């Protein structure tokens, strides 16, 4: 699988006359090598050459993560000696290069300074090509995403009965994270959002010490990771009886979510889908309160391409995966967001989320 992915990358490199791709730890390195490492003060690089050679430059402490299945040349260094020697070795292996491709959006300046010790003429961004490859999910990736979604849905179900008057947002977040861990989640891809009452007006309202009160809407936006793949779910629930204004906001967002999802199929653009949801919210008089894009791509990263937003003319294709998450946020009143995870199919879409979108009254 990783081998296949590298071949696709190499054929793009050849088209663009890139001699070597140098990747830093993160989702791209994982995607092409299976190596799951964190970007840190210990220099770690993977080099993939246009003639299909693979090199790992990494600290000794991570050596156990590379095995025969990674099929590359290992250049390691100890904490005491530092990476200088290993870099010289890599330089010798790679020889004189014309063009080196790196990830402009993730490489640290410190890492870039290090690769300047290699011999090359040009540096170019290989990130765009990689995003394009990663946008097309294969069946295994889709399966991991379905399992991640199952974890978030079951965890929400298990958490809802614990939400009562006087419970803090952080307690709700802790319970959710515990339930996800129990079900095999490898971690939280982003800080869990539990935003109740007036705090619901903050689209990114991380769980706080605020206690939940009767008559409030609670926006719960949280994620799980399964085999590296992220699920990202939002539901808004009501504790006790909520005002007609809040109920109306909820029904508009639900309508926007459902209409946008129903329109997903190959050939539509990212802009088109955003526009459908935005139109419904605008026509209901809440246009200025929907302050973010409709959705983001999802996969090994919680946010990746494609982005569902105004003026993005990217045409949807089978295998693309993204969220649809319209919202309304009114200061001093509250907020609503409903978020599902979708995959584009040959004829339409698959909604990975099966959880009800009716307003949940606790
Ligand atoms: Co999201």
CSV table of C-alpha atoms in Angstrom, one decimal, residues 170-345:
chain,number,residue,atom,x,y,z
A,170,UNK,CA,-15.1,20.1,31.1
A,171,UNK,CA,-16.8,17.2,32.8
A,172,UNK,CA,-18.8,16.5,29.7
A,173,UNK,CA,-15.6,16.7,27.6
A,174,UNK,CA,-13.8,14.4,30.0
A,175,UNK,CA,-16.6,11.8,29.8
A,176,UNK,CA,-16.7,12.0,26.0
A,177,UNK,CA,-12.9,11.5,25.7
A,178,UNK,CA,-13.0,8.6,28.2
A,179,UNK,CA,-15.8,6.9,26.2
A,180,UNK,CA,-13.8,7.3,23.0
A,181,UNK,CA,-10.6,6.0,24.5
A,182,UNK,CA,-12.5,2.9,25.8
A,183,UNK,CA,-13.7,2.2,22.3
A,184,UNK,CA,-10.2,2.3,20.8
A,185,UNK,CA,-9.6,6.0,19.9
A,186,UNK,CA,-5.9,6.8,19.6
A,187,UNK,CA,-6.4,10.3,20.9
A,188,UNK,CA,-8.3,13.5,20.3
A,189,UNK,CA,-7.5,15.2,16.9
A,190,UNK,CA,-8.4,18.6,18.4
A,191,UNK,CA,-9.5,20.2,21.7
A,192,UNK,CA,-13.0,18.9,22.5
A,193,UNK,CA,-15.6,21.7,22.2
A,194,UNK,CA,-18.4,21.8,24.7
A,195,UNK,CA,-20.1,25.2,24.5
A,196,UNK,CA,-23.3,25.7,26.4
A,197,UNK,CA,-25.7,28.6,26.6
A,198,UNK,CA,-24.1,32.0,25.7
A,199,UNK,CA,-20.7,30.2,25.1
A,200,UNK,CA,-22.4,28.4,22.1
A,201,UNK,CA,-21.9,31.7,20.2
A,202,UNK,CA,-18.1,30.9,20.1
A,203,UNK,CA,-17.7,28.6,17.1
A,204,UNK,CA,-14.5,27.2,18.7
A,205,UNK,CA,-15.6,27.3,22.4
A,206,UNK,CA,-13.3,24.8,24.1
A,207,UNK,CA,-14.9,23.1,27.1
A,208,UNK,CA,-14.6,25.4,30.1
A,209,UNK,CA,-15.5,25.3,33.8
A,210,UNK,CA,-18.9,26.8,33.1
A,211,UNK,CA,-21.7,24.7,34.5
A,212,UNK,CA,-24.6,23.8,32.3
A,213,UNK,CA,-28.0,25.3,33.1
A,214,UNK,CA,-31.5,24.4,32.2
A,215,UNK,CA,-32.8,26.0,29.0
A,216,UNK,CA,-29.5,26.0,27.3
A,217,UNK,CA,-28.3,24.6,24.0
A,218,UNK,CA,-25.0,22.8,24.1
A,219,UNK,CA,-22.8,22.5,21.1
A,220,UNK,CA,-20.6,19.4,21.3
A,221,UNK,CA,-17.9,19.1,18.7
A,222,UNK,CA,-15.4,16.3,19.2
A,223,UNK,CA,-13.2,13.8,17.4
A,224,UNK,CA,-11.7,10.4,17.5
A,225,UNK,CA,-8.8,8.8,15.7
A,226,UNK,CA,-8.8,5.2,14.5
A,227,UNK,CA,-5.7,3.8,12.7
A,228,UNK,CA,-4.7,7.4,12.1
A,229,UNK,CA,-8.0,8.4,10.6
A,230,UNK,CA,-10.2,11.1,12.1
A,231,UNK,CA,-13.9,11.4,12.7
A,232,UNK,CA,-15.2,14.9,13.5
A,233,UNK,CA,-18.7,15.1,14.8
A,234,UNK,CA,-20.9,17.9,16.1
A,235,UNK,CA,-24.4,17.7,17.7
A,236,UNK,CA,-26.2,20.4,19.5
A,237,UNK,CA,-28.4,19.2,22.4
A,238,UNK,CA,-30.9,21.0,24.6
A,239,UNK,CA,-31.1,20.7,28.3
A,240,UNK,CA,-34.6,21.2,29.5
A,241,UNK,CA,-37.0,23.5,27.6
A,242,UNK,CA,-35.3,25.9,25.3
A,243,UNK,CA,-36.7,29.2,23.8
A,244,UNK,CA,-38.5,29.3,20.5
A,245,UNK,CA,-35.6,31.4,19.1
A,246,UNK,CA,-33.1,28.7,19.8
A,247,UNK,CA,-35.5,26.0,18.4
A,248,UNK,CA,-35.8,28.0,15.3
A,249,UNK,CA,-32.1,28.5,14.9
A,250,UNK,CA,-31.7,24.7,15.3
A,251,UNK,CA,-34.3,23.9,12.6
A,252,UNK,CA,-32.6,26.3,10.1
A,253,UNK,CA,-29.2,24.7,10.7
A,254,UNK,CA,-30.6,21.2,10.4
A,255,UNK,CA,-32.3,22.2,7.1
A,256,UNK,CA,-29.0,23.7,5.8
A,257,UNK,CA,-27.1,20.6,6.8
A,258,UNK,CA,-29.6,18.2,5.1
A,259,UNK,CA,-30.0,20.2,1.9
A,260,UNK,CA,-26.2,20.6,1.4
A,261,UNK,CA,-25.6,16.9,2.0
A,262,UNK,CA,-28.5,15.9,-0.4
A,263,UNK,CA,-26.7,17.8,-3.2
A,264,UNK,CA,-23.4,16.1,-2.9
A,265,UNK,CA,-22.4,14.2,-6.0
A,266,UNK,CA,-19.5,14.1,-8.5
A,267,UNK,CA,-19.5,17.2,-10.7
A,268,UNK,CA,-20.7,19.6,-8.1
A,269,UNK,CA,-18.1,22.1,-6.8
A,270,UNK,CA,-17.1,22.7,-3.3
A,271,UNK,CA,-18.6,26.2,-3.7
A,272,UNK,CA,-21.9,24.8,-4.8
A,273,UNK,CA,-22.4,22.8,-1.7
A,274,UNK,CA,-21.3,25.7,0.6
A,275,UNK,CA,-23.7,27.9,-1.3
A,276,UNK,CA,-26.7,25.7,-0.7
A,277,UNK,CA,-26.3,25.7,3.0
A,278,UNK,CA,-25.4,29.4,3.1
A,279,UNK,CA,-28.5,30.3,1.0
A,280,UNK,CA,-30.9,28.6,3.4
A,281,UNK,CA,-29.3,30.3,6.5
A,282,UNK,CA,-29.3,33.7,4.7
A,283,UNK,CA,-32.9,33.4,3.6
A,284,UNK,CA,-33.9,32.7,7.2
A,285,UNK,CA,-32.3,36.0,8.2
A,286,UNK,CA,-29.2,34.5,9.9
A,287,UNK,CA,-26.6,35.0,7.1
A,288,UNK,CA,-24.3,37.2,9.1
A,289,UNK,CA,-24.3,34.6,11.9
A,290,UNK,CA,-22.8,31.8,9.8
A,291,UNK,CA,-19.2,33.0,10.1
A,292,UNK,CA,-17.2,30.0,8.8
A,293,UNK,CA,-16.9,27.8,5.7
A,294,UNK,CA,-19.3,24.9,5.4
A,295,UNK,CA,-16.8,22.1,5.8
A,296,UNK,CA,-13.3,20.8,5.5
A,297,UNK,CA,-11.7,17.6,4.1
A,298,UNK,CA,-11.0,14.9,6.6
A,299,UNK,CA,-8.7,11.9,6.7
A,300,UNK,CA,-5.3,11.5,8.4
A,301,UNK,CA,-5.7,15.2,9.3
A,302,UNK,CA,-8.7,16.7,11.0
A,303,UNK,CA,-8.5,19.6,8.5
A,304,UNK,CA,-7.3,18.9,5.0
A,305,UNK,CA,-8.4,19.4,1.4
A,306,UNK,CA,-11.0,19.8,0.0
A,307,UNK,CA,-12.4,22.9,1.8
A,308,UNK,CA,-16.1,23.5,1.2
A,309,UNK,CA,-16.3,27.2,0.9
A,310,UNK,CA,-17.3,30.2,-1.3
A,311,UNK,CA,-15.3,30.5,-4.5
A,312,UNK,CA,-13.6,27.1,-4.2
A,313,UNK,CA,-14.4,25.8,-7.7
A,314,UNK,CA,-12.8,22.4,-7.0
A,315,UNK,CA,-15.0,19.7,-8.6
A,316,UNK,CA,-16.1,16.9,-6.3
A,317,UNK,CA,-14.9,13.4,-7.2
A,318,UNK,CA,-15.6,9.9,-5.9
A,319,UNK,CA,-13.4,9.1,-2.9
A,320,UNK,CA,-13.3,12.7,-1.5
A,321,UNK,CA,-14.1,12.9,2.2
A,322,UNK,CA,-15.2,16.0,4.1
A,323,UNK,CA,-17.4,17.5,6.8
A,324,UNK,CA,-20.6,19.4,6.3
A,325,UNK,CA,-21.1,21.6,9.4
A,326,UNK,CA,-23.3,24.7,9.0
A,327,UNK,CA,-23.8,26.8,12.2
A,328,UNK,CA,-25.4,29.9,13.6
A,329,UNK,CA,-23.8,31.8,16.4
A,330,UNK,CA,-25.6,34.7,18.0
A,331,UNK,CA,-23.8,36.6,20.8
A,332,UNK,CA,-25.6,36.5,24.2
A,333,UNK,CA,-28.1,34.1,22.7
A,334,UNK,CA,-26.2,30.9,21.9
A,335,UNK,CA,-25.1,28.7,19.0
A,336,UNK,CA,-26.0,25.7,16.9
A,337,UNK,CA,-23.9,23.5,14.7
A,338,UNK,CA,-24.6,20.1,13.2
A,339,UNK,CA,-21.7,18.3,11.6
A,340,UNK,CA,-21.6,15.0,9.6
A,341,UNK,CA,-18.7,13.3,7.7
A,342,UNK,CA,-19.3,12.4,4.1
A,343,UNK,CA,-17.6,10.5,1.3
A,344,UNK,CA,-18.4,11.2,-2.3
A,345,UNK,CA,-19.4,8.1,-4.2
